[in-house]
mmCIF file with all atom_site columns, C-alpha atoms and ligand atoms in Angstrom:
data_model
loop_
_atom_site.group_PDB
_atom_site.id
_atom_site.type_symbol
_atom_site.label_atom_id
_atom_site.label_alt_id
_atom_site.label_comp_id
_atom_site.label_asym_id
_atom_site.label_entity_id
_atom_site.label_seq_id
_atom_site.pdbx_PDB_ins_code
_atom_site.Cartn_x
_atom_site.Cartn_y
_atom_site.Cartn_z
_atom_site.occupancy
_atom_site.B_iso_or_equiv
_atom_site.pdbx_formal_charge
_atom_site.auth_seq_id
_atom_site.auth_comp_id
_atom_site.auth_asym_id
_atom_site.auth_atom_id
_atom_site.pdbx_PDB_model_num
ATOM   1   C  CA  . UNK A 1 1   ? 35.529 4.169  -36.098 1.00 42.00 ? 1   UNK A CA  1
ATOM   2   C  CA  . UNK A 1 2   ? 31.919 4.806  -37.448 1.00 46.00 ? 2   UNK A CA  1
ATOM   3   C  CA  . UNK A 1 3   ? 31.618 1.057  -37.076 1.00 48.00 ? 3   UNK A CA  1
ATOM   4   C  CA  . UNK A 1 4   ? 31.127 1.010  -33.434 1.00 50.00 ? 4   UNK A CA  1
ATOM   5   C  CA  . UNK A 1 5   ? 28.654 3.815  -33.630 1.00 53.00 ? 5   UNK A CA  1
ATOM   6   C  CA  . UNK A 1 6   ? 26.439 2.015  -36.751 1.00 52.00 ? 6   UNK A CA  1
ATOM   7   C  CA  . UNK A 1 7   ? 25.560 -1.360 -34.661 1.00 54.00 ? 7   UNK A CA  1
ATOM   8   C  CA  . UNK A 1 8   ? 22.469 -2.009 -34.303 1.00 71.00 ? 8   UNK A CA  1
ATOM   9   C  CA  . UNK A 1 9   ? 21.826 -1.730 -30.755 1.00 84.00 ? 9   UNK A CA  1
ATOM   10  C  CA  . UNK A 1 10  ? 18.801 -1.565 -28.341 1.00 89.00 ? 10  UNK A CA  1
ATOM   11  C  CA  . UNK A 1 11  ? 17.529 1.760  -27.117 1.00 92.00 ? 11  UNK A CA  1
ATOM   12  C  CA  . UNK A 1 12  ? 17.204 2.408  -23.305 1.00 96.00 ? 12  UNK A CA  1
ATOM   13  C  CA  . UNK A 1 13  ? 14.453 3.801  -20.994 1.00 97.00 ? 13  UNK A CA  1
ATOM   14  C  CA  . UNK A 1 14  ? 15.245 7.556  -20.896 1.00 98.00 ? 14  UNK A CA  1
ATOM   15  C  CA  . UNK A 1 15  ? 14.524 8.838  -16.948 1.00 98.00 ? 15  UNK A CA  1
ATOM   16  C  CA  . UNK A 1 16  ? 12.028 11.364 -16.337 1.00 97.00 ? 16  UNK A CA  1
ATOM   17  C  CA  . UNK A 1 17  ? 11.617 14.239 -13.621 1.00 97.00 ? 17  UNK A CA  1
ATOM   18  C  CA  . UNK A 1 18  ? 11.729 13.729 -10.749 1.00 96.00 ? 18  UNK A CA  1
ATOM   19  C  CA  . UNK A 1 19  ? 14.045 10.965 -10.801 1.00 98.00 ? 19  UNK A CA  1
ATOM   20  C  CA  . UNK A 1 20  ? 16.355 12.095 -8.450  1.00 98.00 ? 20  UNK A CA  1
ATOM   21  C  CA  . UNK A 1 21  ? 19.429 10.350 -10.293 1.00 98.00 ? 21  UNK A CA  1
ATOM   22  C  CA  . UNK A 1 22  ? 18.392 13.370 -12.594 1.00 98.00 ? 22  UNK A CA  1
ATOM   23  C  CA  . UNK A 1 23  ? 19.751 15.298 -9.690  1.00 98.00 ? 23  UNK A CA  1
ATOM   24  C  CA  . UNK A 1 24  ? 22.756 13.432 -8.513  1.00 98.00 ? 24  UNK A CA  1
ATOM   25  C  CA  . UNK A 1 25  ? 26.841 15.308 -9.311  1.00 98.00 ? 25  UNK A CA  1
ATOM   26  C  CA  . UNK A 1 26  ? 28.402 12.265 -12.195 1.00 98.00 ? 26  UNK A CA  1
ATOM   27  C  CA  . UNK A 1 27  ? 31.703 10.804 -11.368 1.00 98.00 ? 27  UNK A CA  1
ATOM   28  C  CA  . UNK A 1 28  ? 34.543 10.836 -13.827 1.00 98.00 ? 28  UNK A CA  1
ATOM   29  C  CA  . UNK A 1 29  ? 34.570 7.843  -16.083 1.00 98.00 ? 29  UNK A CA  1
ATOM   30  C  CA  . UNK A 1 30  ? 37.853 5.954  -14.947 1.00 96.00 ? 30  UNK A CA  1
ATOM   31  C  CA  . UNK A 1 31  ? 39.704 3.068  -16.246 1.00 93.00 ? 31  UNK A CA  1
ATOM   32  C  CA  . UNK A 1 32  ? 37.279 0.600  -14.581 1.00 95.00 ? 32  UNK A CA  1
ATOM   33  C  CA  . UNK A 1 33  ? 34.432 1.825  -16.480 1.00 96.00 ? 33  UNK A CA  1
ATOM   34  C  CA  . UNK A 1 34  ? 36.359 1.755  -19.799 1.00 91.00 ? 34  UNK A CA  1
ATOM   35  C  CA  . UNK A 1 35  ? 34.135 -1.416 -20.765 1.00 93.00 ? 35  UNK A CA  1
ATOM   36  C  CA  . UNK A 1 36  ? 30.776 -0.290 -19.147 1.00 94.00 ? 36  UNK A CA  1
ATOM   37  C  CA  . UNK A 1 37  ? 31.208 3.121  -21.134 1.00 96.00 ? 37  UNK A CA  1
ATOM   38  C  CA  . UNK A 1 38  ? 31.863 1.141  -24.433 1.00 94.00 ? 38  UNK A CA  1
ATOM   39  C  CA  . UNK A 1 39  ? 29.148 -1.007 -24.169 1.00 94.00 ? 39  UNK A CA  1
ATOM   40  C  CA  . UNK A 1 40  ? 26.389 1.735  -23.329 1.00 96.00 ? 40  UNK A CA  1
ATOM   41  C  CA  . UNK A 1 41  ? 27.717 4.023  -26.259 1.00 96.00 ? 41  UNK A CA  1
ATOM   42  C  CA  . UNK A 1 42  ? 25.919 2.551  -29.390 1.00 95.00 ? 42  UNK A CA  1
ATOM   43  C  CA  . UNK A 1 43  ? 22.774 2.254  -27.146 1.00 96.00 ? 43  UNK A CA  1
ATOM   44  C  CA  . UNK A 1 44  ? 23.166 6.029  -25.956 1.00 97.00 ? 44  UNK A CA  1
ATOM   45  C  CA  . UNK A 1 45  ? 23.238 6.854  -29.602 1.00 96.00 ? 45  UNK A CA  1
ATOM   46  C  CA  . UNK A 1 46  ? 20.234 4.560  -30.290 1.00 95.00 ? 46  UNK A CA  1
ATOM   47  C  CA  . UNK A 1 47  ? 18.316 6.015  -27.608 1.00 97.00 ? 47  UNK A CA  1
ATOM   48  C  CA  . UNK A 1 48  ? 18.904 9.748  -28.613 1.00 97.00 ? 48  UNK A CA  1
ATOM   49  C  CA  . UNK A 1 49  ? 17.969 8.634  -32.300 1.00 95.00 ? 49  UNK A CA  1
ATOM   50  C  CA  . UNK A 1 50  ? 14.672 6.935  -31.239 1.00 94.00 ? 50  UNK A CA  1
ATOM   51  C  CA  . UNK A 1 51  ? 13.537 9.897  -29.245 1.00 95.00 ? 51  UNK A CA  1
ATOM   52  C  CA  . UNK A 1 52  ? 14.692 11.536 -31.132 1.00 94.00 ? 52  UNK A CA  1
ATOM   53  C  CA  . UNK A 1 53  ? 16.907 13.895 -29.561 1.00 96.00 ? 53  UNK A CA  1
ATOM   54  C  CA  . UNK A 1 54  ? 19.680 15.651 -30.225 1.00 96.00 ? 54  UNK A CA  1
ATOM   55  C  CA  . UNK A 1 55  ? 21.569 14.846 -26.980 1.00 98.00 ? 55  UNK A CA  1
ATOM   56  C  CA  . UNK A 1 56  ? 21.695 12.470 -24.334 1.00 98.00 ? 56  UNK A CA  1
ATOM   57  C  CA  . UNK A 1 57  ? 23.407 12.262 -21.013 1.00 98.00 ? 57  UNK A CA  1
ATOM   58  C  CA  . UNK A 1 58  ? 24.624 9.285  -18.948 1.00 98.00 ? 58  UNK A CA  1
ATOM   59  C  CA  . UNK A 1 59  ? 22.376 10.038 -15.893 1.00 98.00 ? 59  UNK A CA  1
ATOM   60  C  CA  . UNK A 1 60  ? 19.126 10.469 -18.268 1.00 98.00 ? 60  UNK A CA  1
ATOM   61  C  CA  . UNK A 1 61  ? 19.810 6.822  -18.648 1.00 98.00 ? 61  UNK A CA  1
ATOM   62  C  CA  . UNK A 1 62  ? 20.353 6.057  -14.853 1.00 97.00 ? 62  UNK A CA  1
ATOM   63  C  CA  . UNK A 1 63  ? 24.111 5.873  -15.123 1.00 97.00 ? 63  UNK A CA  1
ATOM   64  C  CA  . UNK A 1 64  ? 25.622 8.352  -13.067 1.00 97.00 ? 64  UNK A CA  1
ATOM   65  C  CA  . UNK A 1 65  ? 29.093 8.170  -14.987 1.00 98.00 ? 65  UNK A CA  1
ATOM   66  C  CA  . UNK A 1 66  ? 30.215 11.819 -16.848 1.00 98.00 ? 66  UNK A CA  1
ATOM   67  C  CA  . UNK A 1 67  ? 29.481 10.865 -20.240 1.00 98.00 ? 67  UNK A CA  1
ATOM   68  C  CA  . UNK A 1 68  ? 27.680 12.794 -23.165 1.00 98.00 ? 68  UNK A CA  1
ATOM   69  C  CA  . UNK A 1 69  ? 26.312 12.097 -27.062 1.00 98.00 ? 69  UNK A CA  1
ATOM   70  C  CA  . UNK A 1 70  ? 25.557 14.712 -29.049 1.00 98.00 ? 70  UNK A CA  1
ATOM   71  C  CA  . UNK A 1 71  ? 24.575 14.375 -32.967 1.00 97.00 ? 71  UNK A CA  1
ATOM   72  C  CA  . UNK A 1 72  ? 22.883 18.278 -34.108 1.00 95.00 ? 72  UNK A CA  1
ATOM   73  C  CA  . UNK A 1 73  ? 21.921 16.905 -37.540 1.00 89.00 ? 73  UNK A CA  1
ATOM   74  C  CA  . UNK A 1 74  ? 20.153 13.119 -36.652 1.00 78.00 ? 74  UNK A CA  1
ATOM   75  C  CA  . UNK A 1 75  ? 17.787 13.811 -39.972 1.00 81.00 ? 75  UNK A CA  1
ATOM   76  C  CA  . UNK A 1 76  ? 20.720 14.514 -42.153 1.00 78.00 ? 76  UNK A CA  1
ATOM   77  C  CA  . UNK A 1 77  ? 24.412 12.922 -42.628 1.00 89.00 ? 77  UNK A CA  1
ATOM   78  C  CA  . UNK A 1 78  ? 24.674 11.845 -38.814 1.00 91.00 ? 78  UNK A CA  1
ATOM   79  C  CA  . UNK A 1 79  ? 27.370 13.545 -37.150 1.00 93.00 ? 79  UNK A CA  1
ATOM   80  C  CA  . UNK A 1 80  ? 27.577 11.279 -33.549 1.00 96.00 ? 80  UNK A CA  1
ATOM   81  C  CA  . UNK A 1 81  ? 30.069 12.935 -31.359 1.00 97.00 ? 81  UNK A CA  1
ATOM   82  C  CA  . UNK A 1 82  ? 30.923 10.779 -27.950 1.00 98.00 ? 82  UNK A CA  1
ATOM   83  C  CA  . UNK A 1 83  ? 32.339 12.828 -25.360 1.00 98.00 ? 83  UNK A CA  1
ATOM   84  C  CA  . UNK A 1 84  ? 33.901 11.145 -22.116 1.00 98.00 ? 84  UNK A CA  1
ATOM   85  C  CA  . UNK A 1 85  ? 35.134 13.453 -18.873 1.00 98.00 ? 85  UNK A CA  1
ATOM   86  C  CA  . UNK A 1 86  ? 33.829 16.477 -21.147 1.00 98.00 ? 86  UNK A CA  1
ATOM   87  C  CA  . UNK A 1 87  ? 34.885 19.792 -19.548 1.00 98.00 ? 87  UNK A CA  1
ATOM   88  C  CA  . UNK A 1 88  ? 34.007 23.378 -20.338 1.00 98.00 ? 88  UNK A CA  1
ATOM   89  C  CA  . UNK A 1 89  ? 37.845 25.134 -20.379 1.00 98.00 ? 89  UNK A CA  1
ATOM   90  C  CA  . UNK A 1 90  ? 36.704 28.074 -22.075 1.00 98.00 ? 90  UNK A CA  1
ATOM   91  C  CA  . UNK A 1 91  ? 33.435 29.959 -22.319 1.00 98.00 ? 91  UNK A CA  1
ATOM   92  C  CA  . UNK A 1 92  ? 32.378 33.586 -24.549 1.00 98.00 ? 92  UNK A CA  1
ATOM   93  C  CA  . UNK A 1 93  ? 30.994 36.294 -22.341 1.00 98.00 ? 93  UNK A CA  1
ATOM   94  C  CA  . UNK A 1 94  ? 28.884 36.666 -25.276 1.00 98.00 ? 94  UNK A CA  1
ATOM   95  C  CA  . UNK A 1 95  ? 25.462 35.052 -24.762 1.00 98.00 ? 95  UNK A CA  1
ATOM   96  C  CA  . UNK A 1 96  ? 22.496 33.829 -27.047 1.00 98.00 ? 96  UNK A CA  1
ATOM   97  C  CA  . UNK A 1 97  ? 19.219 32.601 -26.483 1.00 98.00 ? 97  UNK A CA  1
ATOM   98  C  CA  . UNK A 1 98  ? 17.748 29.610 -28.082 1.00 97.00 ? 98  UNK A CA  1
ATOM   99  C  CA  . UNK A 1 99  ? 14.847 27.171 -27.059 1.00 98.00 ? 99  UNK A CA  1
ATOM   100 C  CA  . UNK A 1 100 ? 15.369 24.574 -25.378 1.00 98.00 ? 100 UNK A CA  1
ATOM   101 C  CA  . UNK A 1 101 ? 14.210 20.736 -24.489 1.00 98.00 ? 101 UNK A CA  1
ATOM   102 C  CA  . UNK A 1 102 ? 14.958 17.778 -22.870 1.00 98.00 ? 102 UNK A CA  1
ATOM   103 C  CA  . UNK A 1 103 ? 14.134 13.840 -23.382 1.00 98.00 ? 103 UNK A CA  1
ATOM   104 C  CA  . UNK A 1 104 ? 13.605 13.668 -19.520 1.00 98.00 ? 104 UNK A CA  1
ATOM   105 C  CA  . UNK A 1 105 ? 10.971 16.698 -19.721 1.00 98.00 ? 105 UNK A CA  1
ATOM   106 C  CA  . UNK A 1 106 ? 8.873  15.952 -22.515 1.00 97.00 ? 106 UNK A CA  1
ATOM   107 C  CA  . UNK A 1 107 ? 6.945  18.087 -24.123 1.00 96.00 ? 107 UNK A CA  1
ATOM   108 C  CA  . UNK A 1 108 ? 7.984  21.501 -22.221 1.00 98.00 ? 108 UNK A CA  1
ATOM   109 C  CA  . UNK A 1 109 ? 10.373 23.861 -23.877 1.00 98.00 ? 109 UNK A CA  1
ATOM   110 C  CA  . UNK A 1 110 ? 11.611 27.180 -22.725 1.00 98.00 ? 110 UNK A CA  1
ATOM   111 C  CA  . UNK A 1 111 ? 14.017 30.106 -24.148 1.00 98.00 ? 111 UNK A CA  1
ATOM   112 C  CA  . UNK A 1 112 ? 17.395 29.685 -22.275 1.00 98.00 ? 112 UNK A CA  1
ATOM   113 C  CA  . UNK A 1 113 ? 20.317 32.073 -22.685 1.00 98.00 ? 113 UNK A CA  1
ATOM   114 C  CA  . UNK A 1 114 ? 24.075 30.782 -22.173 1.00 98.00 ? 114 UNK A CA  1
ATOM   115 C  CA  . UNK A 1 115 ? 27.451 31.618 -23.703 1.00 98.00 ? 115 UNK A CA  1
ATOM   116 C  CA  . UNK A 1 116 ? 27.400 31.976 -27.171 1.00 98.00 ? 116 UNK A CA  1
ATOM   117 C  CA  . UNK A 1 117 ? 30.595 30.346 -27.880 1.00 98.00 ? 117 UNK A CA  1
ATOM   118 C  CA  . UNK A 1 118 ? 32.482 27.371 -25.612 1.00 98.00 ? 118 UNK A CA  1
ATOM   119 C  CA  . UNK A 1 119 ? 35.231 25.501 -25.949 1.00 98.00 ? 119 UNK A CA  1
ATOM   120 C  CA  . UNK A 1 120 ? 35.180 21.800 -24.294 1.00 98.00 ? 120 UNK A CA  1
ATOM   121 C  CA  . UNK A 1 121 ? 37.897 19.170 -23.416 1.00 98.00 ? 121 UNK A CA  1
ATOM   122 C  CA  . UNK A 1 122 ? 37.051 15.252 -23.867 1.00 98.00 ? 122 UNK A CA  1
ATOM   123 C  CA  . UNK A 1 123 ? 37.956 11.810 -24.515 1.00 98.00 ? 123 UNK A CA  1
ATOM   124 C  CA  . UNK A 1 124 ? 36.521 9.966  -27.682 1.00 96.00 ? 124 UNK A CA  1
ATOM   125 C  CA  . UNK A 1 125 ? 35.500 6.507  -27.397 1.00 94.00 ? 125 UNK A CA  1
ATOM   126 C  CA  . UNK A 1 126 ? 38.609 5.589  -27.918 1.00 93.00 ? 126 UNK A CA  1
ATOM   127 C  CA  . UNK A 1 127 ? 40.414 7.101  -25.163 1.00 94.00 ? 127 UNK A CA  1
ATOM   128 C  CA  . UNK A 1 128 ? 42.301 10.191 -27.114 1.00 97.00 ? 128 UNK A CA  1
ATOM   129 C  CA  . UNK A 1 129 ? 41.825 13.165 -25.589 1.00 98.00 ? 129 UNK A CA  1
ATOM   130 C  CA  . UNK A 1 130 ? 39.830 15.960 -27.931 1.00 98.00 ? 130 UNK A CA  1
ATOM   131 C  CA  . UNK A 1 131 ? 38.999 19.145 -27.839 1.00 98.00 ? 131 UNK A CA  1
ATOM   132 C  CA  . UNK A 1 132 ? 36.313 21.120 -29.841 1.00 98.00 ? 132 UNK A CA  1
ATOM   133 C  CA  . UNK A 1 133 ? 34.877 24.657 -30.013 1.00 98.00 ? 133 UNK A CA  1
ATOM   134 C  CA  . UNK A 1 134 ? 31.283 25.088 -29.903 1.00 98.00 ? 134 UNK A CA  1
ATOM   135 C  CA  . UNK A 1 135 ? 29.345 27.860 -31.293 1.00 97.00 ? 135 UNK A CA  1
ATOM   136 C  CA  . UNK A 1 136 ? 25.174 27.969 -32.260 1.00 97.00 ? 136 UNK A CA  1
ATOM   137 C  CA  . UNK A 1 137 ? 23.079 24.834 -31.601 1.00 97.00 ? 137 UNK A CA  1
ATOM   138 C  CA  . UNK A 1 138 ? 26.032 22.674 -30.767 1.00 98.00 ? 138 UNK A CA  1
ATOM   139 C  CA  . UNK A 1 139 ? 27.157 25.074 -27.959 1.00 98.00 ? 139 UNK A CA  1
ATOM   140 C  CA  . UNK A 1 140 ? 24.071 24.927 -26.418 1.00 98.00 ? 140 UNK A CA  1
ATOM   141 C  CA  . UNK A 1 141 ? 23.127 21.353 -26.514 1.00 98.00 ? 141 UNK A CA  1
ATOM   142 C  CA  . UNK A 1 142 ? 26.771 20.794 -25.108 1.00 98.00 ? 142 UNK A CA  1
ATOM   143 C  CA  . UNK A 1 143 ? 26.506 23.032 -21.981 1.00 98.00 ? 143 UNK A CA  1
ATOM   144 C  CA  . UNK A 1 144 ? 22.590 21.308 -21.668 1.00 98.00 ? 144 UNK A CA  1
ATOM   145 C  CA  . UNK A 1 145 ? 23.939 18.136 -21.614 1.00 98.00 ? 145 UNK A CA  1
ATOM   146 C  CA  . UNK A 1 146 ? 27.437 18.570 -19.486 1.00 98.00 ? 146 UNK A CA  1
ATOM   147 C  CA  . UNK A 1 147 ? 25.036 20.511 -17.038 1.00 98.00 ? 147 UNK A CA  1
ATOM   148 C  CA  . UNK A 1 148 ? 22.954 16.910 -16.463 1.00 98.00 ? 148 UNK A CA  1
ATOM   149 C  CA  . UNK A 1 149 ? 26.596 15.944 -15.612 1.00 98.00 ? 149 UNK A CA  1
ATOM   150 C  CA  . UNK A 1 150 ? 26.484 17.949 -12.234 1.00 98.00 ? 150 UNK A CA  1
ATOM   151 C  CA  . UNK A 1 151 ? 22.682 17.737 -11.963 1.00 98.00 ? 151 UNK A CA  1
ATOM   152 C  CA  . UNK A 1 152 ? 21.715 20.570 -13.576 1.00 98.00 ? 152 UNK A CA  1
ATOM   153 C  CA  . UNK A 1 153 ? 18.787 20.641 -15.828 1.00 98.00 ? 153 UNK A CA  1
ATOM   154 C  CA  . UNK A 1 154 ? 17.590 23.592 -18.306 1.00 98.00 ? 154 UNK A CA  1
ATOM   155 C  CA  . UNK A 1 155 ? 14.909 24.571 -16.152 1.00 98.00 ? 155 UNK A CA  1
ATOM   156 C  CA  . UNK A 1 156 ? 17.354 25.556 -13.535 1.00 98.00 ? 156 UNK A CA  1
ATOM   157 C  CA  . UNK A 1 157 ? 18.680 28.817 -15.679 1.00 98.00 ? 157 UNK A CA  1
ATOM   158 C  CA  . UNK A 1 158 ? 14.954 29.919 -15.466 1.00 98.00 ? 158 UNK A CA  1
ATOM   159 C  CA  . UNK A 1 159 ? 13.359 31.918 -12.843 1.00 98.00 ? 159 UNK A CA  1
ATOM   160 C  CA  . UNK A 1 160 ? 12.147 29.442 -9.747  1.00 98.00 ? 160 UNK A CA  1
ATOM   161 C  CA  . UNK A 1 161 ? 8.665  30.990 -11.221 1.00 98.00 ? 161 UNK A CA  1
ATOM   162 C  CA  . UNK A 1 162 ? 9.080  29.742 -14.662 1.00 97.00 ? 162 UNK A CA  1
ATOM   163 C  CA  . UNK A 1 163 ? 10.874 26.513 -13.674 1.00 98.00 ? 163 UNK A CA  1
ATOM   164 C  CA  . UNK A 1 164 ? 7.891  25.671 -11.127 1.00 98.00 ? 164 UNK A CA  1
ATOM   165 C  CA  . UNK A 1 165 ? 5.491  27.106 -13.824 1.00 98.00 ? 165 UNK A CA  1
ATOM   166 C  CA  . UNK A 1 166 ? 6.920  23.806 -16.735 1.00 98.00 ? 166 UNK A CA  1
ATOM   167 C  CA  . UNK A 1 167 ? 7.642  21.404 -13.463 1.00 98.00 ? 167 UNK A CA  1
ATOM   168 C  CA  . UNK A 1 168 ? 3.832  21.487 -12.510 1.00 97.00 ? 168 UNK A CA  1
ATOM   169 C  CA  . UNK A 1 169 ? 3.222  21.156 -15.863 1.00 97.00 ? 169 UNK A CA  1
ATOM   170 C  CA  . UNK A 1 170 ? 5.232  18.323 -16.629 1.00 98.00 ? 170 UNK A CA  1
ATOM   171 C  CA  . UNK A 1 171 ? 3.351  16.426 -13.456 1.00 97.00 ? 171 UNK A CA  1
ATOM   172 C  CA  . UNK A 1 172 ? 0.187  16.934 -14.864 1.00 97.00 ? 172 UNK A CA  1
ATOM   173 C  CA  . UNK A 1 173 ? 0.762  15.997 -18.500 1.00 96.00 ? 173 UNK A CA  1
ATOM   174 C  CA  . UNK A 1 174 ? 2.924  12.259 -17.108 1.00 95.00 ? 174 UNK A CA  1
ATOM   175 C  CA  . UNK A 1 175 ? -0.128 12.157 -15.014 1.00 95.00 ? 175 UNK A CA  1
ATOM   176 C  CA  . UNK A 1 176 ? -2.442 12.401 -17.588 1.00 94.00 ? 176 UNK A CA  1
ATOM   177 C  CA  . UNK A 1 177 ? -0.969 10.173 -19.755 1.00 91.00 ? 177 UNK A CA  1
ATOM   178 C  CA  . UNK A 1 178 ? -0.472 7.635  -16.833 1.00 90.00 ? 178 UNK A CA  1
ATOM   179 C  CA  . UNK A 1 179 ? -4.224 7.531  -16.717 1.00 93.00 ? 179 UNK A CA  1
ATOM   180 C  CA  . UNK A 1 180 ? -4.927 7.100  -20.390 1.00 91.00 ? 180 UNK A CA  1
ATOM   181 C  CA  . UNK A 1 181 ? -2.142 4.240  -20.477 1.00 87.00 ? 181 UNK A CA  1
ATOM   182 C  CA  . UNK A 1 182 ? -4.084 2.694  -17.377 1.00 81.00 ? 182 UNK A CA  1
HETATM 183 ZN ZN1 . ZN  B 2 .   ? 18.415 17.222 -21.267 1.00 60.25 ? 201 ZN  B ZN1 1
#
């Protein structure tokens, strides 16, 4: 099963605010997409190792298909978790803060409080349905990147003043470095 995930395979553009596919609500991965799904996986996992990252999101690669990878340890024994249709059934009213990124906002990172603890439904890549509880970093990178699922990005559990506060600040800095590339 590792096999699949070990190809070699081509990393991807990752999209950047203010694409507004960013923005768009995912639809379930269905039958029909079985193949698509498949053959974007290895490159998902490419793409969130060449970031690097520890979490990518269909949409963040333009597809806007409910699909997640995940992998909280990409320096150490890789642990790639593919998550299809994943659903949050069960979430702690315990919260904890921790800071977070994201490959389509490079560069700005903020202090974002969730639930501590969830519990999320999926299919693997190989259509079985899964389930896994979440606690510390791999809680919150799996709410951060089921959130891109519905549009939601990390900014959005900020105040609008801190979220406009990184946005501007984002513009700039692709701005800037537009005019260096030029
Ligand atoms: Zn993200």
């Amino acid at each position: 099963m590792r096999g699949m995930l070990d190809t070699i395979a081509e990393s991807l553009p990752i999209l950047l605010v203010p694409d507004p596919t960013l923005r768009a609500k995912s639809l379930p991965v269905g039958p029909r997409d079985t193949d698509t799904v498949r053959g974007l996986l290895p490159r998902m996992f490419a793409t969130m190792y060449d970031a690097p990252g520890i979490g990518l999101a269909a949409p963040q690669i333009g597809q806007k298909l409910r699909f997640i990878v995940v992998d909280i340890q990409p320096n150490e024994t890789r642990q790639p978790i593919a998550l299809i249709n994943p659903e949050i059934i069960a979430r702690s009213s315990d919260l904890a803060t921790r800071e977070e990124g994201c490959l389509s906002l490079p560069g700005q990172f903020a202090e974002i409080t969730r639930p501590a603890l969830v519990k999320v439904r999926y299919l693997d890549e190989t259509g079985a349905r899964r389930e896994i509880e979440a606690n510390g970093l791999l809680a919150a990178c799996l709410q951060h990147e089921i959130d891109h699922l519905d549009g939601v990005l990390f900014v959005d559990h900020l105040s609008a003043l801190k979220r406009n506060m990184i946005l501007r600040r984002l513009a700039k800095e692709l701005r800037q470095k537009r005019d260096e590339d030029r």
